[in-house]
PDB file of C-alpha atoms in Angstrom:
ATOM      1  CA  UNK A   1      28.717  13.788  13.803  1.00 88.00           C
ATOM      2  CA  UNK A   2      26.685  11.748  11.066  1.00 95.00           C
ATOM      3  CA  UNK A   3      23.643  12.358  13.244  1.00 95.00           C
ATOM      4  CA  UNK A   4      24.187  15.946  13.915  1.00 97.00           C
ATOM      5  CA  UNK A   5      24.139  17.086  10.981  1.00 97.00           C
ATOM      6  CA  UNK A   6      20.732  15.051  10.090  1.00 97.00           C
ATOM      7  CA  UNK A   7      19.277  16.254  12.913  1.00 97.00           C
ATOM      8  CA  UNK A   8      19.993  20.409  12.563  1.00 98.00           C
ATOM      9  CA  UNK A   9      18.728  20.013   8.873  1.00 97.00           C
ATOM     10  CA  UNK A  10      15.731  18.652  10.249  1.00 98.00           C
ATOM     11  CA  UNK A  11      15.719  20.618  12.777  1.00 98.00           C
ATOM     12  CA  UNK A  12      14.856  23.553   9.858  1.00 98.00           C
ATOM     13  CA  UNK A  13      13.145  21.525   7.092  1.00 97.00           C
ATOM     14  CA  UNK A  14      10.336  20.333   9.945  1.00 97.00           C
ATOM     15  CA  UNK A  15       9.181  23.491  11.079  1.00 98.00           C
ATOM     16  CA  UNK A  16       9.455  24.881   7.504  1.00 97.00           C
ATOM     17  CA  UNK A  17       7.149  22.102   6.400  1.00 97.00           C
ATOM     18  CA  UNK A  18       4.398  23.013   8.928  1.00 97.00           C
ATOM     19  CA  UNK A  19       4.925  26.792   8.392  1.00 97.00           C
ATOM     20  CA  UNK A  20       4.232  26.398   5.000  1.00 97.00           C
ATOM     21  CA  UNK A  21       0.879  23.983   5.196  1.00 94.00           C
ATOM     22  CA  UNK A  22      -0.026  26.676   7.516  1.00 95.00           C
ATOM     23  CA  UNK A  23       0.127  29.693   5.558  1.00 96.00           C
ATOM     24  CA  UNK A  24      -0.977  27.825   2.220  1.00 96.00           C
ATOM     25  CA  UNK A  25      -3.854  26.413   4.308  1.00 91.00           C
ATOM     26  CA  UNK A  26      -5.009  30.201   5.190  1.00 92.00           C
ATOM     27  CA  UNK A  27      -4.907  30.941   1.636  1.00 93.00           C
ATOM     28  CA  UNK A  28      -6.806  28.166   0.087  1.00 88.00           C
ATOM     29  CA  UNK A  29     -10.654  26.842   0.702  1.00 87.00           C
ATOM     30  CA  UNK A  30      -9.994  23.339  -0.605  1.00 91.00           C
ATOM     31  CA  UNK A  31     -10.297  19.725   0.381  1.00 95.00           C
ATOM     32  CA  UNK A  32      -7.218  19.290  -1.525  1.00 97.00           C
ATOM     33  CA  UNK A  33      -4.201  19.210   0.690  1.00 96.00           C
ATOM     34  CA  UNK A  34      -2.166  22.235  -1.315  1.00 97.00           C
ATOM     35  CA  UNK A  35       0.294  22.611   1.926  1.00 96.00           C
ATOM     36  CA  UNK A  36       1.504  19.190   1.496  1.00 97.00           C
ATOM     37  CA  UNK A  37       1.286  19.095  -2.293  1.00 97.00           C
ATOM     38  CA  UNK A  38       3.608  22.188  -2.463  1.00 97.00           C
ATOM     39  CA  UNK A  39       5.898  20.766   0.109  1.00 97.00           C
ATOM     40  CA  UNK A  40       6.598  17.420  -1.768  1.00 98.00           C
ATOM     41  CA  UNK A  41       7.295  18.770  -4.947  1.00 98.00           C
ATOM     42  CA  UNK A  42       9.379  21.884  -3.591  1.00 97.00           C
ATOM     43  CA  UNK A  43      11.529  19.433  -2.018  1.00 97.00           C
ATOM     44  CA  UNK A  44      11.436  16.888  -4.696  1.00 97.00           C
ATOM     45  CA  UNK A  45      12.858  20.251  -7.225  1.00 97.00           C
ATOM     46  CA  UNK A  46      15.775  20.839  -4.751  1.00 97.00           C
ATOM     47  CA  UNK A  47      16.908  17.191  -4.202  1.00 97.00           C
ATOM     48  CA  UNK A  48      16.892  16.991  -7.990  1.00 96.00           C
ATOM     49  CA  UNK A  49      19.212  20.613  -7.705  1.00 96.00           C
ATOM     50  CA  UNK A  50      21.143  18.530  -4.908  1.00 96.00           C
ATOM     51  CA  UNK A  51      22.090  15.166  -6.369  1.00 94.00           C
ATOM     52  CA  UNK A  52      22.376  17.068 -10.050  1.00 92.00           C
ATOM     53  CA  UNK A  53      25.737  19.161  -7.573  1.00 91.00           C
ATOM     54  CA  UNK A  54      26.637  15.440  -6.514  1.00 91.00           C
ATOM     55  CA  UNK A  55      26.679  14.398 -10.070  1.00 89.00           C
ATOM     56  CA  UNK A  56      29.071  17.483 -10.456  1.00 86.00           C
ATOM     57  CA  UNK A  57      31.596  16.559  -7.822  1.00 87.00           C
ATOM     58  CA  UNK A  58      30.134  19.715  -5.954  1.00 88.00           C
ATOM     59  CA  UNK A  59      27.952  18.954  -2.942  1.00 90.00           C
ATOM     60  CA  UNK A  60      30.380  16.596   0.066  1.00 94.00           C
ATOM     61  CA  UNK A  61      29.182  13.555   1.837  1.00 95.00           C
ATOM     62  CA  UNK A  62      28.643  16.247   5.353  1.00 96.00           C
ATOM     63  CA  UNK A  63      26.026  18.753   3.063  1.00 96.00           C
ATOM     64  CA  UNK A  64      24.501  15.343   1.552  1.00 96.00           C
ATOM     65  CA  UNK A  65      23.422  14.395   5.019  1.00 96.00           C
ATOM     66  CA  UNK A  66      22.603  17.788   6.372  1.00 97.00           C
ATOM     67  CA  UNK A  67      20.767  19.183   3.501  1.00 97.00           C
ATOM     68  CA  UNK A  68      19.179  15.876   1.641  1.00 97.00           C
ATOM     69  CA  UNK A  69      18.430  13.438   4.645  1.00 97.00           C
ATOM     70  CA  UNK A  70      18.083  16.125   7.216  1.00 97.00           C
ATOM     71  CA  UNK A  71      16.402  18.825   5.450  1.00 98.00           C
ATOM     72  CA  UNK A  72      14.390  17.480   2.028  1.00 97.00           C
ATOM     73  CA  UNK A  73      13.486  14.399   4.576  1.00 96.00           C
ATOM     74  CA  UNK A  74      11.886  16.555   7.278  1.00 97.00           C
ATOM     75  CA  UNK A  75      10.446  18.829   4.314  1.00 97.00           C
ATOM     76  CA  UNK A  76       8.728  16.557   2.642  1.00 96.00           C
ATOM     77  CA  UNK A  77       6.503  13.859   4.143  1.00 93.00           C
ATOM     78  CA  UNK A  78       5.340  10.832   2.537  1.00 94.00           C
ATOM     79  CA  UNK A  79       2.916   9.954   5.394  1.00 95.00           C
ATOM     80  CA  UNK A  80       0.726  13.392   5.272  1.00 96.00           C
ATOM     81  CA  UNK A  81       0.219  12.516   2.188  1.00 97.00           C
ATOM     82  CA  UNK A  82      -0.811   9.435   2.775  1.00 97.00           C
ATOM     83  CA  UNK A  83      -3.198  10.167   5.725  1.00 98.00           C
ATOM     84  CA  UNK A  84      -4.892  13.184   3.567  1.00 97.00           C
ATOM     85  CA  UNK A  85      -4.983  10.759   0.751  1.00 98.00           C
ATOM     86  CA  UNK A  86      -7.384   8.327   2.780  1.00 98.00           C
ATOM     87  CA  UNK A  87      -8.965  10.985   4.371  1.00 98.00           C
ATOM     88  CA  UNK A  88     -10.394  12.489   1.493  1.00 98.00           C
ATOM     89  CA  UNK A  89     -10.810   8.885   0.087  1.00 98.00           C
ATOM     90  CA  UNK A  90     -13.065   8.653   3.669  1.00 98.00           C
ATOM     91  CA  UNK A  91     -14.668  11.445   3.110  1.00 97.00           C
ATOM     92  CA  UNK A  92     -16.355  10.845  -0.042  1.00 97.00           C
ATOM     93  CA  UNK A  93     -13.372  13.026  -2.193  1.00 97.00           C
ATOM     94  CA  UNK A  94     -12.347  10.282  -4.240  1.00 98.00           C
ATOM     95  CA  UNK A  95     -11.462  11.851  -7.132  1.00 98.00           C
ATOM     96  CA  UNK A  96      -9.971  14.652  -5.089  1.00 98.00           C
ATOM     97  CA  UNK A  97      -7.826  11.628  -3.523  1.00 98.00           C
ATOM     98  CA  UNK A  98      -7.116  10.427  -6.750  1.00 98.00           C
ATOM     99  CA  UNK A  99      -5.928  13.574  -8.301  1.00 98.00           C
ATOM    100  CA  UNK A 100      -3.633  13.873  -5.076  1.00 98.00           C
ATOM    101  CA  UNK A 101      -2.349  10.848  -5.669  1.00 98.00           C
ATOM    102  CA  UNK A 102      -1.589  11.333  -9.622  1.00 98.00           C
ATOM    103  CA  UNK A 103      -0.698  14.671  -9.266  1.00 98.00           C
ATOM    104  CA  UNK A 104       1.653  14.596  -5.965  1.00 98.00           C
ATOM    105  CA  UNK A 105       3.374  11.363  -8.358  1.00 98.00           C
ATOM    106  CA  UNK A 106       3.573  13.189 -11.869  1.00 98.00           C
ATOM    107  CA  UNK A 107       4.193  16.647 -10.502  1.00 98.00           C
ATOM    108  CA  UNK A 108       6.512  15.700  -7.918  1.00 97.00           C
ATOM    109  CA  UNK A 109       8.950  13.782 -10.505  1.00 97.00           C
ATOM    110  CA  UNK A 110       8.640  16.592 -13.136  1.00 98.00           C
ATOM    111  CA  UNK A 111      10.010  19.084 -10.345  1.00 98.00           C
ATOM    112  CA  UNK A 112      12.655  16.501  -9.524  1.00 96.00           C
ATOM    113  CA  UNK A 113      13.941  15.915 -13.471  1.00 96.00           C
ATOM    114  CA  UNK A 114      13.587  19.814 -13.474  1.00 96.00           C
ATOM    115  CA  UNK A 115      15.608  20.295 -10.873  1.00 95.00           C
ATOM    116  CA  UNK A 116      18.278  18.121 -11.898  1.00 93.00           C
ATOM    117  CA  UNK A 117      18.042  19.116 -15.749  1.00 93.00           C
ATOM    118  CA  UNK A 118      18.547  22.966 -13.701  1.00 91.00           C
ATOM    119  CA  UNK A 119      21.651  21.664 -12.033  1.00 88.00           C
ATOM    120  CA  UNK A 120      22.961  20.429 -14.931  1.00 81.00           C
ATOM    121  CA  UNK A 121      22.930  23.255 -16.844  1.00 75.00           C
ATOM    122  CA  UNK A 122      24.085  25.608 -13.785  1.00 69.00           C
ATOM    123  CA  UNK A 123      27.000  23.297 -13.233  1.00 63.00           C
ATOM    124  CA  UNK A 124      27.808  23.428 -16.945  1.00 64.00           C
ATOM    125  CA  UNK A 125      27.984  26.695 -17.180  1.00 60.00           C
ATOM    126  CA  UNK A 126      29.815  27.992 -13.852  1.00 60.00           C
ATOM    127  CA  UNK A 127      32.600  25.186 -15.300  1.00 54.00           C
TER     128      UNK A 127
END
């Protein structure tokens, strides 16, 4: 069952993750990678939401799997990221690889203490 439920939240987060490069990628004449950018740190805000409702006894070990391994995993990607990051590096963007880098880091960790700070205070008050 473990598996199962892994799979069907990846099974959602995957295509999500493409859909949205896509359409952010229509809407943006840039070297920098905005599809993945937005991806990492959307999914970085809701695992912050998620393990902020495991701190409150709210979210069970079957929605951990299906919604944090299965869905934030297949939403956000670690090795686009990576691969754009050396691409631009490649392509003579350095500084556009290095702001990718800083900002994907900083941004992605301020959307993840956000989202867990948000939690928090939801939890608090629906208590």
């Amino acid at each position: 069952m473990t598996w199962l439920l892994i799979a069907a939240g990846a099974a959602v987060g995957a295509p999500l993750r493409y859909l949205t490069d896509r359409w952010i990628a229509t809407r943006h004449d840039s070297v920098f990678p905005w599809g993945t950018f937005a991806v990492n740190v959307a999914g970085s805000a809701l695992l912050g939401v998620l393990v902020g409702a495991i701190t409150a006894g709210l979210l069970p070990y079957e929605l951990q799997l299906l919604l944090i391994t299965g869905f934030c995993g297949a939403l956000t990607t670690y090795s686009t990221f990576s691969y754009e990051t050396i691409r631009l590096a490649e392509d003579g963007a350095a500084a556009v690889a290095i702001a990718n880098v800083v900002a994907t880091i900083v941004v992605g960790l301020l959307a993840f203490a956000g989202g867990a700070a948000l939690a928090g205070v939801v939890w608090q008050v629906s208590a």
